[in-house]
Amino acid sequence: MRFMVMVKANKDSEAGVLPSQKALADMGEFNEELVKAGVMLAGEGLQASSKGARVRFSQGKKTVIDGPFAETKDLVAGFWIWRTKSKQEAIEWLKRAPFEDAEVEIRQIFEAEDFGAEFTPELREQEERHRKEIAREK
């Protein structure tokens, strides 16, 4: 099972305040544990929403909305992609993360089999081609 683990933004992350050297070192150690255990597939911090944009799609119209965005509690400051055997295992890993004041959300990522018959063999083949192309670019 794969999970996206989303670290929620706060006033500091939205103000562009960077983590301390100790916080970076602690997170580096935690990430190393995740990698060694074969759990971490990806992980990144995100710039403040003031450097971002949203695109709203409505009735054929596309509207670009530049950041910053108002509701900090609804924003993501960073993420991981983890592979674990269960949601409970992901939760147990997350409990070991070196956070002090943070809220982190775990969401399972859809797998091909989750889509049933609607995800035809042709669509599955296309998805697999995309994954191989992405892996080749790394």
PDB file of C-alpha atoms in Angstrom:
ATOM      1  CA  MET A   1       0.000   0.000   0.000  1.00  0.00           C
ATOM      2  CA  ARG A   2       1.215   3.477  -0.769  1.00  0.00           C
ATOM      3  CA  PHE A   3       0.375   6.538   1.283  1.00  0.00           C
ATOM      4  CA  MET A   4       0.845  10.255   0.853  1.00  0.00           C
ATOM      5  CA  VAL A   5       1.853  11.807   4.143  1.00  0.00           C
ATOM      6  CA  MET A   6       1.128  15.551   4.103  1.00  0.00           C
ATOM      7  CA  VAL A   7       2.663  17.978   6.560  1.00  0.00           C
ATOM      8  CA  LYS A   8       0.287  20.881   7.093  1.00  0.00           C
ATOM      9  CA  ALA A   9       1.509  24.445   6.695  1.00  0.00           C
ATOM     10  CA  ASN A  10       1.664  26.875   9.593  1.00  0.00           C
ATOM     11  CA  LYS A  11       2.277  30.611   9.951  1.00  0.00           C
ATOM     12  CA  ASP A  12       6.053  30.096   9.931  1.00  0.00           C
ATOM     13  CA  SER A  13       6.139  27.920   6.803  1.00  0.00           C
ATOM     14  CA  GLU A  14       3.822  30.356   5.026  1.00  0.00           C
ATOM     15  CA  ALA A  15       6.088  33.256   6.067  1.00  0.00           C
ATOM     16  CA  GLY A  16       9.030  31.471   4.469  1.00  0.00           C
ATOM     17  CA  VAL A  17      10.746  30.728   7.795  1.00  0.00           C
ATOM     18  CA  LEU A  18      13.202  27.900   7.125  1.00  0.00           C
ATOM     19  CA  PRO A  19      13.798  25.061   9.583  1.00  0.00           C
ATOM     20  CA  SER A  20      16.760  25.260  11.955  1.00  0.00           C
ATOM     21  CA  GLN A  21      19.893  23.219  11.361  1.00  0.00           C
ATOM     22  CA  LYS A  22      18.833  20.895  14.192  1.00  0.00           C
ATOM     23  CA  ALA A  23      15.360  20.408  12.706  1.00  0.00           C
ATOM     24  CA  LEU A  24      16.911  19.638   9.307  1.00  0.00           C
ATOM     25  CA  ALA A  25      19.359  17.180  10.871  1.00  0.00           C
ATOM     26  CA  ASP A  26      16.603  15.461  12.882  1.00  0.00           C
ATOM     27  CA  MET A  27      14.399  15.158   9.793  1.00  0.00           C
ATOM     28  CA  GLY A  28      17.389  13.879   7.808  1.00  0.00           C
ATOM     29  CA  GLU A  29      17.918  11.117  10.365  1.00  0.00           C
ATOM     30  CA  PHE A  30      14.229  10.195  10.278  1.00  0.00           C
ATOM     31  CA  ASN A  31      14.242  10.144   6.465  1.00  0.00           C
ATOM     32  CA  GLU A  32      17.319   7.909   6.541  1.00  0.00           C
ATOM     33  CA  GLU A  33      15.438   5.428   8.746  1.00  0.00           C
ATOM     34  CA  LEU A  34      12.525   5.474   6.312  1.00  0.00           C
ATOM     35  CA  VAL A  35      14.811   4.873   3.328  1.00  0.00           C
ATOM     36  CA  LYS A  36      16.726   2.052   5.039  1.00  0.00           C
ATOM     37  CA  ALA A  37      13.427   0.375   5.948  1.00  0.00           C
ATOM     38  CA  GLY A  38      12.230   0.619   2.330  1.00  0.00           C
ATOM     39  CA  VAL A  39       9.287   2.822   3.351  1.00  0.00           C
ATOM     40  CA  MET A  40      10.134   6.186   1.752  1.00  0.00           C
ATOM     41  CA  LEU A  41       9.555   6.491  -2.000  1.00  0.00           C
ATOM     42  CA  ALA A  42       9.690  10.309  -2.171  1.00  0.00           C
ATOM     43  CA  GLY A  43       9.615  13.327   0.084  1.00  0.00           C
ATOM     44  CA  GLU A  44       9.878  17.074  -0.372  1.00  0.00           C
ATOM     45  CA  GLY A  45       9.220  20.372   1.359  1.00  0.00           C
ATOM     46  CA  LEU A  46       7.119  22.951  -0.458  1.00  0.00           C
ATOM     47  CA  GLN A  47       7.671  26.687  -0.845  1.00  0.00           C
ATOM     48  CA  ALA A  48       5.125  29.055   0.734  1.00  0.00           C
ATOM     49  CA  SER A  49       1.793  29.461  -1.063  1.00  0.00           C
ATOM     50  CA  SER A  50       2.787  33.053  -1.937  1.00  0.00           C
ATOM     51  CA  LYS A  51       5.007  31.480  -4.597  1.00  0.00           C
ATOM     52  CA  GLY A  52       2.218  29.234  -5.868  1.00  0.00           C
ATOM     53  CA  ALA A  53      -0.948  29.403  -7.909  1.00  0.00           C
ATOM     54  CA  ARG A  54      -4.220  27.541  -8.258  1.00  0.00           C
ATOM     55  CA  VAL A  55      -6.172  26.903 -11.417  1.00  0.00           C
ATOM     56  CA  ARG A  56      -9.937  26.713 -10.987  1.00  0.00           C
ATOM     57  CA  PHE A  57     -11.923  24.798 -13.619  1.00  0.00           C
ATOM     58  CA  SER A  58     -15.581  25.705 -13.834  1.00  0.00           C
ATOM     59  CA  GLN A  59     -18.016  25.216 -16.716  1.00  0.00           C
ATOM     60  CA  GLY A  60     -15.240  25.143 -19.318  1.00  0.00           C
ATOM     61  CA  LYS A  61     -13.561  28.247 -17.899  1.00  0.00           C
ATOM     62  CA  LYS A  62     -10.081  28.200 -16.368  1.00  0.00           C
ATOM     63  CA  THR A  63      -9.167  30.832 -13.787  1.00  0.00           C
ATOM     64  CA  VAL A  64      -5.664  31.281 -12.366  1.00  0.00           C
ATOM     65  CA  ILE A  65      -5.482  32.406  -8.746  1.00  0.00           C
ATOM     66  CA  ASP A  66      -2.068  33.487  -7.516  1.00  0.00           C
ATOM     67  CA  GLY A  67      -1.005  32.825  -3.916  1.00  0.00           C
ATOM     68  CA  PRO A  68      -0.773  33.450  -1.089  1.00  0.00           C
ATOM     69  CA  PHE A  69      -3.829  31.525   0.032  1.00  0.00           C
ATOM     70  CA  ALA A  70      -5.762  32.516   3.135  1.00  0.00           C
ATOM     71  CA  GLU A  71      -6.479  29.330   5.076  1.00  0.00           C
ATOM     72  CA  THR A  72      -3.059  28.177   6.301  1.00  0.00           C
ATOM     73  CA  LYS A  73      -4.620  25.148   8.004  1.00  0.00           C
ATOM     74  CA  ASP A  74      -5.719  23.883   4.565  1.00  0.00           C
ATOM     75  CA  LEU A  75      -2.267  24.144   2.981  1.00  0.00           C
ATOM     76  CA  VAL A  76       0.491  21.559   2.661  1.00  0.00           C
ATOM     77  CA  ALA A  77       4.080  22.498   3.567  1.00  0.00           C
ATOM     78  CA  GLY A  78       5.682  19.192   2.619  1.00  0.00           C
ATOM     79  CA  PHE A  79       4.982  15.573   1.812  1.00  0.00           C
ATOM     80  CA  TRP A  80       6.288  12.036   1.672  1.00  0.00           C
ATOM     81  CA  ILE A  81       5.197   9.058  -0.395  1.00  0.00           C
ATOM     82  CA  TRP A  82       5.559   5.902   1.685  1.00  0.00           C
ATOM     83  CA  ARG A  83       5.031   2.217   0.985  1.00  0.00           C
ATOM     84  CA  THR A  84       3.826   0.266   4.011  1.00  0.00           C
ATOM     85  CA  LYS A  85       1.811  -2.892   4.587  1.00  0.00           C
ATOM     86  CA  SER A  86      -1.055  -0.978   6.211  1.00  0.00           C
ATOM     87  CA  LYS A  87      -2.335   2.405   7.305  1.00  0.00           C
ATOM     88  CA  GLN A  88      -1.495   1.418  10.875  1.00  0.00           C
ATOM     89  CA  GLU A  89       2.151   0.835   9.908  1.00  0.00           C
ATOM     90  CA  ALA A  90       2.249   4.299   8.284  1.00  0.00           C
ATOM     91  CA  ILE A  91       0.794   5.795  11.469  1.00  0.00           C
ATOM     92  CA  GLU A  92       3.428   4.028  13.579  1.00  0.00           C
ATOM     93  CA  TRP A  93       6.201   5.439  11.373  1.00  0.00           C
ATOM     94  CA  LEU A  94       4.689   8.913  11.538  1.00  0.00           C
ATOM     95  CA  LYS A  95       4.567   8.810  15.345  1.00  0.00           C
ATOM     96  CA  ARG A  96       8.378   8.582  15.226  1.00  0.00           C
ATOM     97  CA  ALA A  97       8.734  11.776  13.151  1.00  0.00           C
ATOM     98  CA  PRO A  98      10.628  14.609  14.853  1.00  0.00           C
ATOM     99  CA  PHE A  99       7.759  17.117  14.926  1.00  0.00           C
ATOM    100  CA  GLU A 100       6.924  19.371  17.868  1.00  0.00           C
ATOM    101  CA  ASP A 101       3.938  21.466  16.760  1.00  0.00           C
ATOM    102  CA  ALA A 102       2.510  20.069  13.547  1.00  0.00           C
ATOM    103  CA  GLU A 103      -0.463  18.367  12.009  1.00  0.00           C
ATOM    104  CA  VAL A 104       0.221  15.635   9.477  1.00  0.00           C
ATOM    105  CA  GLU A 105      -2.352  13.840   7.330  1.00  0.00           C
ATOM    106  CA  ILE A 106      -2.018  10.329   5.894  1.00  0.00           C
ATOM    107  CA  ARG A 107      -3.999   9.394   2.765  1.00  0.00           C
ATOM    108  CA  GLN A 108      -3.864   6.131   0.855  1.00  0.00           C
ATOM    109  CA  ILE A 109      -2.929   6.413  -2.814  1.00  0.00           C
ATOM    110  CA  PHE A 110      -5.149   4.672  -5.358  1.00  0.00           C
ATOM    111  CA  GLU A 111      -3.701   1.603  -7.047  1.00  0.00           C
ATOM    112  CA  ALA A 112      -4.788   0.366 -10.484  1.00  0.00           C
ATOM    113  CA  GLU A 113      -6.919  -2.438  -9.028  1.00  0.00           C
ATOM    114  CA  ASP A 114      -8.935   0.084  -6.996  1.00  0.00           C
ATOM    115  CA  PHE A 115     -10.588   1.377 -10.188  1.00  0.00           C
ATOM    116  CA  GLY A 116     -12.172  -1.927 -11.210  1.00  0.00           C
ATOM    117  CA  ALA A 117     -13.471  -2.587 -14.729  1.00  0.00           C
ATOM    118  CA  GLU A 118     -13.501   1.110 -15.641  1.00  0.00           C
ATOM    119  CA  PHE A 119      -9.707   0.985 -15.761  1.00  0.00           C
ATOM    120  CA  THR A 120      -9.531  -1.022 -18.984  1.00  0.00           C
ATOM    121  CA  PRO A 121      -6.483  -3.037 -20.116  1.00  0.00           C
ATOM    122  CA  GLU A 122      -5.699  -0.227 -22.593  1.00  0.00           C
ATOM    123  CA  LEU A 123      -5.763   2.388 -19.831  1.00  0.00           C
ATOM    124  CA  ARG A 124      -3.640   0.164 -17.580  1.00  0.00           C
ATOM    125  CA  GLU A 125      -1.103  -0.243 -20.384  1.00  0.00           C
ATOM    126  CA  GLN A 126      -1.014   3.522 -20.913  1.00  0.00           C
ATOM    127  CA  GLU A 127      -0.472   4.096 -17.178  1.00  0.00           C
ATOM    128  CA  GLU A 128       2.363   1.560 -17.142  1.00  0.00           C
ATOM    129  CA  ARG A 129       4.027   3.305 -20.117  1.00  0.00           C
ATOM    130  CA  HIS A 130       3.828   6.611 -18.235  1.00  0.00           C
ATOM    131  CA  ARG A 131       5.409   5.104 -15.106  1.00  0.00           C
ATOM    132  CA  LYS A 132       8.255   3.576 -17.136  1.00  0.00           C
ATOM    133  CA  GLU A 133       8.899   6.884 -18.923  1.00  0.00           C
ATOM    134  CA  ILE A 134       8.988   8.769 -15.619  1.00  0.00           C
ATOM    135  CA  ALA A 135      11.397   6.232 -14.126  1.00  0.00           C
ATOM    136  CA  ARG A 136      13.647   6.532 -17.193  1.00  0.00           C
ATOM    137  CA  GLU A 137      13.849  10.310 -16.788  1.00  0.00           C
ATOM    138  CA  LYS A 138      15.315   9.962 -13.292  1.00  0.00           C
TER     139      LYS A 138
END
